[in-house]
Structures are given as structure tokens and as C-alpha cells.
Amino acid sequence: MIKKFFTIILAIMFFSLSSNFAYAKRTMTQLELREMETRFYETNDTTQVMKAAINTLQDSGFVIQEVEPELGFIRARKTFKDKHVNKARVAGWSLWLALITTYTVFTWGSTAYNMVDPSRRISNELKDKTVVVDSNVNVEPFGTSKTKVRFVMVGKVMLNADGYSFVKSAPTKVFRLYTPKVYQEFFAQLDKSIFYEGI
């Protein structure tokens, strides 16, 4: 009976982990990434383009962290809550909880206190995470009459603290944002901001 139970639990965990690796995204080439992150504007007024970029970032909910006018560099940050579940971690802690629960049954509940830790970890993993998005904007002259703008974003999924034994500042996942729609929306807003600046 116990052997059959453990076999079922291991099978569930195996299928859960394998499903995580079954889905693979098409890798974008470096040229495709640069094209997605870069726009050229028909002006040589880089100062006004930088002002427009700062306004666009602020309108998008970013907080400006650093501006280097001489280098044409802007660094900004945005935080929000989002659902990011690590299925492997949930499967691992669920298996551990199942084993402890089984052991608790055989000890007539005397070891029930051991179920608290994995239960809290599973709950913590299923809650919305704080996501920090760091963005870099580079504004530089291109030729004699154009300005090049490159916008790059890196996301970090943070651990939940919830008064528990996790360090909130430690990211569980760091990823480069490659969603074309996000970049299209930023540059669409930047186009409008440049228009309003009267460049």
C-alpha cells in the first residue's frame, strides 16, 4: 500500500517536472533583438529625445534611477505584482508534504508539526511575486541628422518574504524581456512624446 502510494507521488512529480521543460521558445537572433530594441528618429537633437524618453518611462510607471546626459544613458525601475509559479519547487515541496503526512498518519499525529514548513513554502510559492523591471535607455547621434534610441529591459522575480525565512531581496529568476509588444508600446509612446516635445 505504502509502496504504491510513493510510486504514484513520484509519477506525478515526474510528469510535472517534464512538462516544465517540454515547452521551448524560439530563440531570437541577436540581429532580431537589436531591431526590436532600437528605433531611429529624424532629428539630431539628442537632448530633447532624452527628455522625451524620460517622460515616456515615467508615464509607463518607471522611476528614474540615473541619468547621464553626456553618455546618453537613462536607467529606470518599475515594480509590480504578478503570478510566477515555479512548478518544480511546488512539486518538490508537495512530495515532501505527502511523505511527511504519510509518516504523521503512522505516528498517530505526533509528528504533525513537521507539516507546517512545507505547507507554508507551498503557499508562499503560489502567491503573487514582486517583479522588478530594470530598464536601460541609450540615446546617441546616428550620422549627421538622426538619433538612435535603444531600450533594454531585464526582469527579476523576487522571493516572497511574508514574515517567513526567505530573503525578499534575492531574485528567484532573472530574465531578459523579449516580448515585441512591450517594445512596440514603449516606442509608440516615445513617438507621441517626441511629437509633443516639438522635435
GROMACS .gro file of C-alpha atoms in nm:
model
  199
    1MET     CA    1   0.000   0.000   0.000
    2ILE     CA    2   0.271   0.247   0.103
    3LYS     CA    3   0.492   0.143  -0.190
    4LYS     CA    4   0.204   0.205  -0.432
    5PHE     CA    5   0.138   0.546  -0.276
    6PHE     CA    6   0.502   0.653  -0.312
    7THR     CA    7   0.506   0.531  -0.674
    8ILE     CA    8   0.204   0.747  -0.757
    9ILE     CA    9   0.359   1.053  -0.591
   10LEU     CA   10   0.686   1.006  -0.781
   11ALA     CA   11   0.499   0.966  -1.109
   12ILE     CA   12   0.305   1.290  -1.051
   13MET     CA   13   0.626   1.476  -0.971
   14PHE     CA   14   0.799   1.336  -1.281
   15PHE     CA   15   0.521   1.446  -1.516
   16SER     CA   16   0.505   1.788  -1.351
   17LEU     CA   17   0.879   1.844  -1.395
   18SER     CA   18   0.887   1.710  -1.750
   19SER     CA   19   0.603   1.943  -1.855
   20ASN     CA   20   0.818   2.237  -1.744
   21PHE     CA   21   1.085   2.150  -1.998
   22ALA     CA   22   0.855   2.042  -2.278
   23TYR     CA   23   0.779   2.398  -2.385
   24ALA     CA   24   1.065   2.578  -2.560
   25LYS     CA   25   1.053   2.927  -2.704
   26ARG     CA   26   1.208   3.009  -3.038
   27THR     CA   27   1.537   3.183  -2.972
   28MET     CA   28   1.564   3.525  -3.133
   29THR     CA   29   1.883   3.610  -3.317
   30GLN     CA   30   2.099   3.897  -3.194
   31LEU     CA   31   2.000   4.099  -3.501
   32GLU     CA   32   1.629   4.045  -3.431
   33LEU     CA   33   1.679   4.155  -3.070
   34ARG     CA   34   1.859   4.473  -3.173
   35GLU     CA   35   1.590   4.557  -3.427
   36MET     CA   36   1.320   4.509  -3.166
   37GLU     CA   37   1.502   4.723  -2.907
   38THR     CA   38   1.614   5.004  -3.141
   39ARG     CA   39   1.447   5.296  -3.320
   40PHE     CA   40   1.589   5.579  -3.531
   41TYR     CA   41   1.447   5.932  -3.523
   42GLU     CA   42   1.484   6.203  -3.786
   43THR     CA   43   1.647   6.457  -3.555
   44ASN     CA   44   1.993   6.532  -3.423
   45ASP     CA   45   1.861   6.689  -3.101
   46THR     CA   46   1.958   6.409  -2.862
   47THR     CA   47   1.882   6.623  -2.554
   48GLN     CA   48   1.516   6.659  -2.649
   49VAL     CA   49   1.493   6.288  -2.735
   50MET     CA   50   1.633   6.207  -2.389
   51LYS     CA   51   1.372   6.431  -2.227
   52ALA     CA   52   1.102   6.256  -2.428
   53ALA     CA   53   1.240   5.914  -2.322
   54ILE     CA   54   1.238   6.018  -1.955
   55ASN     CA   55   0.876   6.135  -1.986
   56THR     CA   56   0.781   5.809  -2.159
   57LEU     CA   57   0.940   5.598  -1.886
   58GLN     CA   58   0.766   5.796  -1.613
   59ASP     CA   59   0.431   5.774  -1.794
   60SER     CA   60   0.482   5.395  -1.809
   61GLY     CA   61   0.526   5.371  -1.432
   62PHE     CA   62   0.906   5.363  -1.418
   63VAL     CA   63   1.100   5.552  -1.153
   64ILE     CA   64   1.413   5.719  -1.293
   65GLN     CA   65   1.722   5.590  -1.112
   66GLU     CA   66   2.006   5.753  -1.304
   67VAL     CA   67   2.057   5.993  -1.594
   68GLU     CA   68   2.391   6.053  -1.769
   69PRO     CA   69   2.328   6.326  -2.033
   70GLU     CA   70   2.683   6.317  -2.169
   71LEU     CA   71   2.665   5.942  -2.227
   72GLY     CA   72   2.302   5.950  -2.337
   73PHE     CA   73   2.215   5.693  -2.070
   74ILE     CA   74   1.895   5.656  -1.864
   75ARG     CA   75   1.834   5.388  -1.602
   76ALA     CA   76   1.485   5.334  -1.461
   77ARG     CA   77   1.298   5.078  -1.249
   78LYS     CA   78   0.942   4.955  -1.220
   79THR     CA   79   0.789   4.711  -0.968
   80PHE     CA   80   0.459   4.526  -0.975
   81LYS     CA   81   0.293   4.205  -0.855
   82ASP     CA   82   0.249   3.910  -1.091
   83LYS     CA   83   0.186   3.536  -1.086
   84HIS     CA   84   0.513   3.342  -1.126
   85VAL     CA   85   0.489   2.983  -1.002
   86ASN     CA   86   0.795   2.760  -1.003
   87LYS     CA   87   0.627   2.425  -1.072
   88ALA     CA   88   0.938   2.228  -0.987
   89ARG     CA   89   0.957   2.385  -0.640
   90VAL     CA   90   0.584   2.331  -0.582
   91ALA     CA   91   0.614   1.967  -0.694
   92GLY     CA   92   0.915   1.911  -0.469
   93TRP     CA   93   0.753   2.060  -0.159
   94SER     CA   94   0.424   1.880  -0.237
   95LEU     CA   95   0.610   1.549  -0.248
   96TRP     CA   96   0.783   1.630   0.079
   97LEU     CA   97   0.447   1.725   0.236
   98ALA     CA   98   0.292   1.398   0.113
   99LEU     CA   99   0.576   1.196   0.266
  100ILE     CA  100   0.551   1.381   0.598
  101THR     CA  101   0.171   1.344   0.600
  102THR     CA  102   0.206   0.968   0.545
  103TYR     CA  103   0.460   0.945   0.825
  104THR     CA  104   0.232   1.150   1.050
  105VAL     CA  105  -0.053   0.904   0.994
  106PHE     CA  106   0.167   0.615   1.103
  107THR     CA  107   0.284   0.804   1.413
  108TRP     CA  108  -0.075   0.883   1.514
  109GLY     CA  109  -0.027   1.256   1.456
  110SER     CA  110   0.269   1.302   1.688
  111THR     CA  111   0.484   1.448   1.407
  112ALA     CA  112   0.214   1.673   1.259
  113TYR     CA  113   0.421   1.984   1.338
  114ASN     CA  114   0.659   1.882   1.055
  115MET     CA  115   0.381   1.955   0.803
  116VAL     CA  116   0.389   2.329   0.878
  117ASP     CA  117   0.713   2.411   0.696
  118PRO     CA  118   0.634   2.256   0.354
  119SER     CA  119   0.274   2.384   0.374
  120ARG     CA  120   0.393   2.741   0.424
  121ARG     CA  121   0.652   2.708   0.149
  122ILE     CA  122   0.390   2.583  -0.099
  123SER     CA  123   0.155   2.867  -0.003
  124ASN     CA  124   0.438   3.115  -0.037
  125GLU     CA  125   0.528   2.982  -0.381
  126LEU     CA  126   0.169   3.010  -0.510
  127LYS     CA  127   0.127   3.374  -0.405
  128ASP     CA  128   0.187   3.662  -0.645
  129LYS     CA  129   0.553   3.765  -0.660
  130THR     CA  130   0.708   4.109  -0.672
  131VAL     CA  131   0.857   4.164  -1.016
  132VAL     CA  132   1.126   4.429  -1.062
  133VAL     CA  133   1.190   4.551  -1.417
  134ASP     CA  134   1.516   4.739  -1.473
  135SER     CA  135   1.537   4.933  -1.797
  136ASN     CA  136   1.827   5.100  -1.976
  137VAL     CA  137   1.778   5.358  -2.250
  138ASN     CA  138   2.069   5.467  -2.467
  139VAL     CA  139   2.027   5.781  -2.678
  140GLU     CA  140   2.305   5.867  -2.923
  141PRO     CA  141   2.361   6.053  -3.250
  142PHE     CA  142   2.341   5.843  -3.566
  143GLY     CA  143   2.504   6.001  -3.867
  144THR     CA  144   2.454   6.378  -3.903
  145SER     CA  145   2.077   6.407  -3.882
  146LYS     CA  146   1.942   6.111  -3.686
  147THR     CA  147   1.922   5.990  -3.326
  148LYS     CA  148   1.931   5.625  -3.227
  149VAL     CA  149   1.739   5.503  -2.922
  150ARG     CA  150   1.794   5.157  -2.775
  151PHE     CA  151   1.564   5.037  -2.499
  152VAL     CA  152   1.654   4.723  -2.298
  153MET     CA  153   1.459   4.564  -2.011
  154VAL     CA  154   1.559   4.299  -1.758
  155GLY     CA  155   1.304   4.147  -1.518
  156LYS     CA  156   1.365   3.994  -1.175
  157VAL     CA  157   1.112   3.778  -0.992
  158MET     CA  158   1.168   3.827  -0.619
  159LEU     CA  159   1.116   3.576  -0.338
  160ASN     CA  160   0.817   3.632  -0.113
  161ALA     CA  161   0.907   3.711   0.246
  162ASP     CA  162   0.568   3.711   0.424
  163GLY     CA  163   0.742   3.720   0.760
  164TYR     CA  164   0.899   3.384   0.681
  165SER     CA  165   1.258   3.265   0.640
  166PHE     CA  166   1.305   3.395   0.286
  167VAL     CA  167   1.517   3.692   0.182
  168LYS     CA  168   1.296   3.929  -0.014
  169SER     CA  169   1.584   4.096  -0.198
  170ALA     CA  170   1.704   3.771  -0.354
  171PRO     CA  171   1.558   3.707  -0.702
  172THR     CA  172   1.437   3.357  -0.786
  173LYS     CA  173   1.451   3.433  -1.156
  174VAL     CA  174   1.627   3.692  -1.374
  175PHE     CA  175   1.511   3.721  -1.734
  176ARG     CA  176   1.553   3.948  -2.034
  177LEU     CA  177   1.220   4.075  -2.166
  178TYR     CA  178   1.186   3.972  -2.529
  179THR     CA  179   0.816   4.043  -2.586
  180PRO     CA  180   0.788   4.253  -2.905
  181LYS     CA  181   0.457   4.407  -2.791
  182VAL     CA  182   0.622   4.565  -2.484
  183TYR     CA  183   0.883   4.737  -2.701
  184GLN     CA  184   0.628   4.842  -2.960
  185GLU     CA  185   0.418   5.010  -2.690
  186PHE     CA  186   0.722   5.190  -2.547
  187PHE     CA  187   0.831   5.327  -2.884
  188ALA     CA  188   0.473   5.422  -2.974
  189GLN     CA  189   0.458   5.628  -2.654
  190LEU     CA  190   0.803   5.771  -2.724
  191ASP     CA  191   0.687   5.877  -3.073
  192LYS     CA  192   0.400   6.070  -2.914
  193SER     CA  193   0.626   6.223  -2.650
  194ILE     CA  194   0.875   6.337  -2.917
  195PHE     CA  195   0.585   6.487  -3.111
  196TYR     CA  196   0.469   6.677  -2.800
  197GLU     CA  197   0.823   6.799  -2.738
  198GLY     CA  198   0.801   6.956  -3.082
  199ILE     CA  199   1.114   6.799  -3.223
   0.00000   0.00000   0.00000
